[in-house]
Amino acid sequence: MSQGDEEFDPTSEDAREIGRRAATDPDDFLSLLPHFYRGEVSQMNAAQDRIDRTTDWAIALMGALLSVVFSSPEMPAYLLLVGLVALCTFLAFEVRRYRFYDLWRSRVRLMQEDVFANAFDPVGPEHDDWREEMSDDLRYPTFKVSTLEALSRRLRRVYGLLLTVVGVAWVCKVTLFTPETNWQEAAELPGIPGVAVAGALALFFASAVVLAHMPADRRAKGEIYGVRPGEWKDEADASDDSDET
């Protein structure tokens, strides 16, 4: 071990408070900030990739299930109910992953709003205490959206359509594709009459619609919905670009 290593004490105040120097020196802070920003963007992209993979598996399952169910008139309609359960399972996974994704995204958006936006046009940060907020979140990470909001968002954007496709397929299967059988008989499960199954499905889809359109305050960070379109380019520039392409 070198003499320098022997003298180094990681518990000393200078070693423990090395971050304080970056906090008080603008040059050190600006040197540190890009690395931190890239790391948060990388975490956000990884979380987004996990969400996309979950959605891809859900779509693949739905496509395979529809192919099997409609491949033969003898295929039972209850297989589509199994597909609904599987989609709900994927949705549960995706809700949790979306909350983690929003955790990283909220940090990225905080830096974009209060550092980079102010660097391009120094009109002041959006949040005066943004450094304190970031420090608190790094020390004690917390989800920014509730499970209910995450569920509402994923239903509204992705899974509402997937569940609707399976629901419409079930209706078609028990009616149009089983003409020789009464739809109530085609819809029934062992020990459960078809009317009860249809009623349970109607209640399920009504609940999904309510959850997807809940009028709760949105806390997800960095959303562009509800904001008027930005005047990024005027119409003249847009027409010139279209002529070139």
PDB file of C-alpha atoms in Angstrom:
ATOM      1  CA  MET A   1       0.000   0.000   0.000  1.00  0.00           C
ATOM      2  CA  SER A   2       1.356   3.425  -0.924  1.00  0.00           C
ATOM      3  CA  GLN A   3       2.040   6.145   1.592  1.00  0.00           C
ATOM      4  CA  GLY A   4      -0.788   8.205   0.168  1.00  0.00           C
ATOM      5  CA  ASP A   5      -3.289   5.353   0.602  1.00  0.00           C
ATOM      6  CA  GLU A   6      -2.203   4.847   4.207  1.00  0.00           C
ATOM      7  CA  GLU A   7      -2.828   8.495   4.997  1.00  0.00           C
ATOM      8  CA  PHE A   8      -6.251   8.633   3.369  1.00  0.00           C
ATOM      9  CA  ASP A   9      -9.102   8.496   5.855  1.00  0.00           C
ATOM     10  CA  PRO A  10     -12.542   7.997   4.233  1.00  0.00           C
ATOM     11  CA  THR A  11     -14.234   8.937   7.520  1.00  0.00           C
ATOM     12  CA  SER A  12     -12.604  12.332   7.716  1.00  0.00           C
ATOM     13  CA  GLU A  13     -14.750  15.421   7.272  1.00  0.00           C
ATOM     14  CA  ASP A  14     -13.068  16.397   3.984  1.00  0.00           C
ATOM     15  CA  ALA A  15     -13.697  12.945   2.527  1.00  0.00           C
ATOM     16  CA  ARG A  16     -17.283  12.745   3.738  1.00  0.00           C
ATOM     17  CA  GLU A  17     -18.175  16.245   2.628  1.00  0.00           C
ATOM     18  CA  ILE A  18     -16.653  16.058  -0.837  1.00  0.00           C
ATOM     19  CA  GLY A  19     -20.087  16.712  -2.348  1.00  0.00           C
ATOM     20  CA  ARG A  20     -20.286  20.010  -0.503  1.00  0.00           C
ATOM     21  CA  ARG A  21     -17.491  21.415  -2.658  1.00  0.00           C
ATOM     22  CA  ALA A  22     -19.466  20.670  -5.816  1.00  0.00           C
ATOM     23  CA  ALA A  23     -22.533  22.267  -4.256  1.00  0.00           C
ATOM     24  CA  THR A  24     -20.754  25.549  -3.596  1.00  0.00           C
ATOM     25  CA  ASP A  25     -18.557  25.670  -6.709  1.00  0.00           C
ATOM     26  CA  PRO A  26     -20.538  26.321  -9.940  1.00  0.00           C
ATOM     27  CA  ASP A  27     -17.801  24.814 -12.121  1.00  0.00           C
ATOM     28  CA  ASP A  28     -17.687  21.593 -10.118  1.00  0.00           C
ATOM     29  CA  PHE A  29     -21.468  21.407 -10.033  1.00  0.00           C
ATOM     30  CA  LEU A  30     -21.822  21.912 -13.789  1.00  0.00           C
ATOM     31  CA  SER A  31     -19.174  19.232 -14.343  1.00  0.00           C
ATOM     32  CA  LEU A  32     -21.090  16.809 -12.145  1.00  0.00           C
ATOM     33  CA  LEU A  33     -24.567  17.594 -13.477  1.00  0.00           C
ATOM     34  CA  PRO A  34     -24.265  16.066 -17.006  1.00  0.00           C
ATOM     35  CA  HIS A  35     -23.120  12.717 -15.600  1.00  0.00           C
ATOM     36  CA  PHE A  36     -25.989  12.660 -13.141  1.00  0.00           C
ATOM     37  CA  TYR A  37     -28.447  13.651 -15.864  1.00  0.00           C
ATOM     38  CA  ARG A  38     -27.240  10.901 -18.211  1.00  0.00           C
ATOM     39  CA  GLY A  39     -27.550   8.376 -15.418  1.00  0.00           C
ATOM     40  CA  GLU A  40     -31.138   9.381 -14.664  1.00  0.00           C
ATOM     41  CA  VAL A  41     -32.029   9.293 -18.362  1.00  0.00           C
ATOM     42  CA  SER A  42     -30.514   5.814 -18.594  1.00  0.00           C
ATOM     43  CA  GLN A  43     -32.592   4.637 -15.640  1.00  0.00           C
ATOM     44  CA  MET A  44     -35.700   6.171 -17.203  1.00  0.00           C
ATOM     45  CA  ASN A  45     -35.049   4.487 -20.552  1.00  0.00           C
ATOM     46  CA  ALA A  46     -34.508   1.133 -18.853  1.00  0.00           C
ATOM     47  CA  ALA A  47     -37.811   1.499 -17.004  1.00  0.00           C
ATOM     48  CA  GLN A  48     -39.555   2.484 -20.250  1.00  0.00           C
ATOM     49  CA  ASP A  49     -38.097  -0.583 -21.947  1.00  0.00           C
ATOM     50  CA  ARG A  50     -39.509  -2.823 -19.219  1.00  0.00           C
ATOM     51  CA  ILE A  51     -42.946  -1.292 -19.739  1.00  0.00           C
ATOM     52  CA  ASP A  52     -42.722  -1.777 -23.502  1.00  0.00           C
ATOM     53  CA  ARG A  53     -41.714  -5.416 -23.125  1.00  0.00           C
ATOM     54  CA  THR A  54     -44.681  -6.070 -20.845  1.00  0.00           C
ATOM     55  CA  THR A  55     -47.016  -4.488 -23.399  1.00  0.00           C
ATOM     56  CA  ASP A  56     -45.437  -6.483 -26.223  1.00  0.00           C
ATOM     57  CA  TRP A  57     -46.031  -9.732 -24.347  1.00  0.00           C
ATOM     58  CA  ALA A  58     -49.637  -8.733 -23.670  1.00  0.00           C
ATOM     59  CA  ILE A  59     -50.249  -7.988 -27.352  1.00  0.00           C
ATOM     60  CA  ALA A  60     -48.542 -11.225 -28.421  1.00  0.00           C
ATOM     61  CA  LEU A  61     -50.658 -13.227 -25.982  1.00  0.00           C
ATOM     62  CA  MET A  62     -53.844 -11.586 -27.190  1.00  0.00           C
ATOM     63  CA  GLY A  63     -52.992 -12.240 -30.838  1.00  0.00           C
ATOM     64  CA  ALA A  64     -52.137 -15.888 -30.194  1.00  0.00           C
ATOM     65  CA  LEU A  65     -55.276 -16.404 -28.131  1.00  0.00           C
ATOM     66  CA  LEU A  66     -57.542 -14.920 -30.802  1.00  0.00           C
ATOM     67  CA  SER A  67     -55.923 -17.118 -33.428  1.00  0.00           C
ATOM     68  CA  VAL A  68     -56.531 -20.248 -31.362  1.00  0.00           C
ATOM     69  CA  VAL A  69     -60.103 -19.427 -30.331  1.00  0.00           C
ATOM     70  CA  PHE A  70     -61.276 -18.579 -33.852  1.00  0.00           C
ATOM     71  CA  SER A  71     -59.363 -21.385 -35.536  1.00  0.00           C
ATOM     72  CA  SER A  72     -62.227 -23.819 -35.026  1.00  0.00           C
ATOM     73  CA  PRO A  73     -65.919 -23.624 -34.038  1.00  0.00           C
ATOM     74  CA  GLU A  74     -65.240 -26.228 -31.358  1.00  0.00           C
ATOM     75  CA  MET A  75     -62.884 -23.940 -29.464  1.00  0.00           C
ATOM     76  CA  PRO A  76     -64.635 -22.781 -26.269  1.00  0.00           C
ATOM     77  CA  ALA A  77     -65.294 -19.128 -25.605  1.00  0.00           C
ATOM     78  CA  TYR A  78     -63.997 -19.344 -22.035  1.00  0.00           C
ATOM     79  CA  LEU A  79     -60.441 -19.313 -23.395  1.00  0.00           C
ATOM     80  CA  LEU A  80     -60.984 -15.602 -24.018  1.00  0.00           C
ATOM     81  CA  LEU A  81     -61.835 -15.173 -20.335  1.00  0.00           C
ATOM     82  CA  VAL A  82     -58.497 -16.766 -19.528  1.00  0.00           C
ATOM     83  CA  GLY A  83     -56.988 -14.150 -21.817  1.00  0.00           C
ATOM     84  CA  LEU A  84     -58.719 -11.392 -19.842  1.00  0.00           C
ATOM     85  CA  VAL A  85     -57.196 -12.711 -16.627  1.00  0.00           C
ATOM     86  CA  ALA A  86     -53.768 -12.830 -18.279  1.00  0.00           C
ATOM     87  CA  LEU A  87     -54.125  -9.257 -19.541  1.00  0.00           C
ATOM     88  CA  CYS A  88     -55.083  -8.092 -16.059  1.00  0.00           C
ATOM     89  CA  THR A  89     -51.962  -9.807 -14.730  1.00  0.00           C
ATOM     90  CA  PHE A  90     -49.787  -7.996 -17.261  1.00  0.00           C
ATOM     91  CA  LEU A  91     -51.567  -4.772 -16.340  1.00  0.00           C
ATOM     92  CA  ALA A  92     -50.711  -5.289 -12.669  1.00  0.00           C
ATOM     93  CA  PHE A  93     -47.041  -5.746 -13.575  1.00  0.00           C
ATOM     94  CA  GLU A  94     -47.094  -2.691 -15.792  1.00  0.00           C
ATOM     95  CA  VAL A  95     -48.708  -0.466 -13.173  1.00  0.00           C
ATOM     96  CA  ARG A  96     -45.803  -1.054 -10.811  1.00  0.00           C
ATOM     97  CA  ARG A  97     -43.250  -0.583 -13.572  1.00  0.00           C
ATOM     98  CA  TYR A  98     -44.939   2.634 -14.648  1.00  0.00           C
ATOM     99  CA  ARG A  99     -44.597   4.021 -11.118  1.00  0.00           C
ATOM    100  CA  PHE A 100     -40.864   3.312 -11.180  1.00  0.00           C
ATOM    101  CA  TYR A 101     -40.618   4.852 -14.638  1.00  0.00           C
ATOM    102  CA  ASP A 102     -42.329   8.017 -13.423  1.00  0.00           C
ATOM    103  CA  LEU A 103     -39.901   8.163 -10.488  1.00  0.00           C
ATOM    104  CA  TRP A 104     -36.932   8.470 -12.835  1.00  0.00           C
ATOM    105  CA  ARG A 105     -38.814  10.652 -15.305  1.00  0.00           C
ATOM    106  CA  SER A 106     -39.757  13.137 -12.589  1.00  0.00           C
ATOM    107  CA  ARG A 107     -36.080  13.707 -11.798  1.00  0.00           C
ATOM    108  CA  VAL A 108     -35.212  14.130 -15.463  1.00  0.00           C
ATOM    109  CA  ARG A 109     -38.051  16.607 -15.955  1.00  0.00           C
ATOM    110  CA  LEU A 110     -37.039  18.542 -12.852  1.00  0.00           C
ATOM    111  CA  MET A 111     -33.564  19.083 -14.303  1.00  0.00           C
ATOM    112  CA  GLN A 112     -34.964  19.940 -17.716  1.00  0.00           C
ATOM    113  CA  GLU A 113     -37.346  22.506 -16.268  1.00  0.00           C
ATOM    114  CA  ASP A 114     -34.982  24.168 -13.811  1.00  0.00           C
ATOM    115  CA  VAL A 115     -31.526  23.781 -15.370  1.00  0.00           C
ATOM    116  CA  PHE A 116     -31.560  23.191 -19.095  1.00  0.00           C
ATOM    117  CA  ALA A 117     -34.624  25.305 -19.907  1.00  0.00           C
ATOM    118  CA  ASN A 118     -33.094  28.168 -17.949  1.00  0.00           C
ATOM    119  CA  ALA A 119     -29.804  27.687 -19.775  1.00  0.00           C
ATOM    120  CA  PHE A 120     -31.506  28.149 -23.150  1.00  0.00           C
ATOM    121  CA  ASP A 121     -33.647  31.059 -21.979  1.00  0.00           C
ATOM    122  CA  PRO A 122     -32.685  32.408 -18.531  1.00  0.00           C
ATOM    123  CA  VAL A 123     -36.067  33.564 -17.321  1.00  0.00           C
ATOM    124  CA  GLY A 124     -35.712  31.788 -13.987  1.00  0.00           C
ATOM    125  CA  PRO A 125     -36.273  28.230 -12.750  1.00  0.00           C
ATOM    126  CA  GLU A 126     -39.728  26.731 -12.500  1.00  0.00           C
ATOM    127  CA  HIS A 127     -39.118  25.727  -8.893  1.00  0.00           C
ATOM    128  CA  ASP A 128     -37.045  27.914  -6.602  1.00  0.00           C
ATOM    129  CA  ASP A 129     -36.281  24.967  -4.308  1.00  0.00           C
ATOM    130  CA  TRP A 130     -35.514  22.445  -7.045  1.00  0.00           C
ATOM    131  CA  ARG A 131     -32.118  21.532  -5.618  1.00  0.00           C
ATOM    132  CA  GLU A 132     -33.637  20.840  -2.228  1.00  0.00           C
ATOM    133  CA  GLU A 133     -36.391  18.767  -3.835  1.00  0.00           C
ATOM    134  CA  MET A 134     -33.853  16.737  -5.797  1.00  0.00           C
ATOM    135  CA  SER A 135     -31.691  16.211  -2.715  1.00  0.00           C
ATOM    136  CA  ASP A 136     -34.658  15.019  -0.666  1.00  0.00           C
ATOM    137  CA  ASP A 137     -35.752  12.615  -3.397  1.00  0.00           C
ATOM    138  CA  LEU A 138     -32.261  11.156  -3.725  1.00  0.00           C
ATOM    139  CA  ARG A 139     -32.067  10.603   0.024  1.00  0.00           C
ATOM    140  CA  TYR A 140     -35.609   9.276   0.358  1.00  0.00           C
ATOM    141  CA  PRO A 141     -36.928   8.125  -3.049  1.00  0.00           C
ATOM    142  CA  THR A 142     -40.715   8.145  -3.286  1.00  0.00           C
ATOM    143  CA  PHE A 143     -43.241   7.317  -5.972  1.00  0.00           C
ATOM    144  CA  LYS A 144     -44.788  10.404  -7.543  1.00  0.00           C
ATOM    145  CA  VAL A 145     -47.992   8.750  -8.709  1.00  0.00           C
ATOM    146  CA  SER A 146     -50.372   6.492  -6.841  1.00  0.00           C
ATOM    147  CA  THR A 147     -51.213   2.961  -7.886  1.00  0.00           C
ATOM    148  CA  LEU A 148     -54.701   4.134  -8.839  1.00  0.00           C
ATOM    149  CA  GLU A 149     -53.371   6.869 -11.129  1.00  0.00           C
ATOM    150  CA  ALA A 150     -50.901   4.500 -12.759  1.00  0.00           C
ATOM    151  CA  LEU A 151     -53.703   1.979 -13.297  1.00  0.00           C
ATOM    152  CA  SER A 152     -55.906   4.660 -14.825  1.00  0.00           C
ATOM    153  CA  ARG A 153     -53.177   5.798 -17.195  1.00  0.00           C
ATOM    154  CA  ARG A 154     -52.251   2.342 -18.445  1.00  0.00           C
ATOM    155  CA  LEU A 155     -55.907   1.448 -18.938  1.00  0.00           C
ATOM    156  CA  ARG A 156     -56.566   4.646 -20.822  1.00  0.00           C
ATOM    157  CA  ARG A 157     -53.572   4.436 -23.112  1.00  0.00           C
ATOM    158  CA  VAL A 158     -53.005   0.718 -23.769  1.00  0.00           C
ATOM    159  CA  TYR A 159     -54.941  -1.913 -21.897  1.00  0.00           C
ATOM    160  CA  GLY A 160     -58.372  -0.407 -22.401  1.00  0.00           C
ATOM    161  CA  LEU A 161     -58.098  -1.146 -26.108  1.00  0.00           C
ATOM    162  CA  LEU A 162     -56.647  -4.624 -25.555  1.00  0.00           C
ATOM    163  CA  LEU A 163     -59.405  -5.550 -23.110  1.00  0.00           C
ATOM    164  CA  THR A 164     -62.029  -4.165 -25.495  1.00  0.00           C
ATOM    165  CA  VAL A 165     -60.719  -6.330 -28.338  1.00  0.00           C
ATOM    166  CA  VAL A 166     -60.938  -9.438 -26.180  1.00  0.00           C
ATOM    167  CA  GLY A 167     -64.415  -8.458 -24.959  1.00  0.00           C
ATOM    168  CA  VAL A 168     -65.718  -7.914 -28.485  1.00  0.00           C
ATOM    169  CA  ALA A 169     -64.123 -11.206 -29.540  1.00  0.00           C
ATOM    170  CA  TRP A 170     -65.944 -13.005 -26.709  1.00  0.00           C
ATOM    171  CA  VAL A 171     -69.291 -11.538 -27.790  1.00  0.00           C
ATOM    172  CA  CYS A 172     -68.648 -12.564 -31.382  1.00  0.00           C
ATOM    173  CA  LYS A 173     -67.567 -16.045 -30.331  1.00  0.00           C
ATOM    174  CA  VAL A 174     -70.704 -16.786 -28.285  1.00  0.00           C
ATOM    175  CA  THR A 175     -73.060 -15.325 -30.904  1.00  0.00           C
ATOM    176  CA  LEU A 176     -71.845 -15.192 -34.496  1.00  0.00           C
ATOM    177  CA  PHE A 177     -69.422 -18.101 -34.361  1.00  0.00           C
ATOM    178  CA  THR A 178     -71.679 -20.577 -32.546  1.00  0.00           C
ATOM    179  CA  PRO A 179     -74.933 -20.301 -34.540  1.00  0.00           C
ATOM    180  CA  GLU A 180     -75.965 -23.857 -33.704  1.00  0.00           C
ATOM    181  CA  THR A 181     -75.882 -23.120 -29.949  1.00  0.00           C
ATOM    182  CA  ASN A 182     -77.807 -20.613 -27.867  1.00  0.00           C
ATOM    183  CA  TRP A 183     -75.481 -17.815 -26.781  1.00  0.00           C
ATOM    184  CA  GLN A 184     -76.267 -18.425 -23.131  1.00  0.00           C
ATOM    185  CA  GLU A 185     -75.108 -22.020 -23.477  1.00  0.00           C
ATOM    186  CA  ALA A 186     -71.987 -20.961 -25.346  1.00  0.00           C
ATOM    187  CA  ALA A 187     -71.163 -18.400 -22.651  1.00  0.00           C
ATOM    188  CA  GLU A 188     -71.744 -20.561 -19.605  1.00  0.00           C
ATOM    189  CA  LEU A 189     -68.995 -21.952 -17.399  1.00  0.00           C
ATOM    190  CA  PRO A 190     -69.157 -25.100 -15.268  1.00  0.00           C
ATOM    191  CA  GLY A 191     -71.697 -24.294 -12.574  1.00  0.00           C
ATOM    192  CA  ILE A 192     -72.174 -20.695 -13.786  1.00  0.00           C
ATOM    193  CA  PRO A 193     -74.970 -19.800 -16.240  1.00  0.00           C
ATOM    194  CA  GLY A 194     -74.168 -17.773 -19.317  1.00  0.00           C
ATOM    195  CA  VAL A 195     -76.275 -14.829 -18.180  1.00  0.00           C
ATOM    196  CA  ALA A 196     -74.222 -14.547 -14.983  1.00  0.00           C
ATOM    197  CA  VAL A 197     -70.979 -14.694 -16.983  1.00  0.00           C
ATOM    198  CA  ALA A 198     -72.211 -11.959 -19.328  1.00  0.00           C
ATOM    199  CA  GLY A 199     -73.305  -9.825 -16.376  1.00  0.00           C
ATOM    200  CA  ALA A 200     -69.914 -10.222 -14.674  1.00  0.00           C
ATOM    201  CA  LEU A 201     -68.154  -9.209 -17.872  1.00  0.00           C
ATOM    202  CA  ALA A 202     -70.390  -6.160 -18.253  1.00  0.00           C
ATOM    203  CA  LEU A 203     -69.582  -5.130 -14.687  1.00  0.00           C
ATOM    204  CA  PHE A 204     -65.880  -5.708 -15.311  1.00  0.00           C
ATOM    205  CA  PHE A 205     -65.801  -3.505 -18.408  1.00  0.00           C
ATOM    206  CA  ALA A 206     -67.902  -0.805 -16.753  1.00  0.00           C
ATOM    207  CA  SER A 207     -65.406  -0.727 -13.880  1.00  0.00           C
ATOM    208  CA  ALA A 208     -62.509  -0.497 -16.349  1.00  0.00           C
ATOM    209  CA  VAL A 209     -64.159   2.488 -18.073  1.00  0.00           C
ATOM    210  CA  VAL A 210     -64.671   4.255 -14.752  1.00  0.00           C
ATOM    211  CA  LEU A 211     -61.061   3.627 -13.695  1.00  0.00           C
ATOM    212  CA  ALA A 212     -59.704   4.806 -17.035  1.00  0.00           C
ATOM    213  CA  HIS A 213     -61.603   8.120 -16.863  1.00  0.00           C
ATOM    214  CA  MET A 214     -61.339   8.937 -13.205  1.00  0.00           C
ATOM    215  CA  PRO A 215     -61.387  12.741 -12.753  1.00  0.00           C
ATOM    216  CA  ALA A 216     -58.568  12.687 -10.214  1.00  0.00           C
ATOM    217  CA  ASP A 217     -55.729  15.211 -10.214  1.00  0.00           C
ATOM    218  CA  ARG A 218     -52.866  13.958 -12.350  1.00  0.00           C
ATOM    219  CA  ARG A 219     -49.485  13.903 -10.652  1.00  0.00           C
ATOM    220  CA  ALA A 220     -47.410  12.187 -13.333  1.00  0.00           C
ATOM    221  CA  LYS A 221     -44.477  14.418 -14.188  1.00  0.00           C
ATOM    222  CA  GLY A 222     -43.771  15.908 -17.569  1.00  0.00           C
ATOM    223  CA  GLU A 223     -47.036  15.266 -19.361  1.00  0.00           C
ATOM    224  CA  ILE A 224     -47.908  17.246 -22.477  1.00  0.00           C
ATOM    225  CA  TYR A 225     -51.648  16.553 -22.474  1.00  0.00           C
ATOM    226  CA  GLY A 226     -53.926  19.503 -21.897  1.00  0.00           C
ATOM    227  CA  VAL A 227     -51.295  22.005 -23.076  1.00  0.00           C
ATOM    228  CA  ARG A 228     -51.793  23.961 -26.265  1.00  0.00           C
ATOM    229  CA  PRO A 229     -49.495  23.006 -29.147  1.00  0.00           C
ATOM    230  CA  GLY A 230     -46.185  24.791 -29.038  1.00  0.00           C
ATOM    231  CA  GLU A 231     -45.234  27.203 -31.773  1.00  0.00           C
ATOM    232  CA  TRP A 232     -42.020  25.352 -32.513  1.00  0.00           C
ATOM    233  CA  LYS A 233     -42.099  26.387 -36.151  1.00  0.00           C
ATOM    234  CA  ASP A 234     -44.393  28.765 -37.936  1.00  0.00           C
ATOM    235  CA  GLU A 235     -46.509  27.742 -40.909  1.00  0.00           C
ATOM    236  CA  ALA A 236     -44.076  29.178 -43.406  1.00  0.00           C
ATOM    237  CA  ASP A 237     -41.214  27.081 -42.069  1.00  0.00           C
ATOM    238  CA  ALA A 238     -43.428  24.008 -41.995  1.00  0.00           C
ATOM    239  CA  SER A 239     -44.487  24.486 -45.636  1.00  0.00           C
ATOM    240  CA  ASP A 240     -40.878  25.014 -46.705  1.00  0.00           C
ATOM    241  CA  ASP A 241     -39.868  21.761 -45.007  1.00  0.00           C
ATOM    242  CA  SER A 242     -42.716  19.863 -46.627  1.00  0.00           C
ATOM    243  CA  ASP A 243     -41.671  21.171 -50.060  1.00  0.00           C
ATOM    244  CA  GLU A 244     -38.142  19.960 -49.501  1.00  0.00           C
ATOM    245  CA  THR A 245     -39.272  16.471 -48.523  1.00  0.00           C
TER     246      THR A 245
END
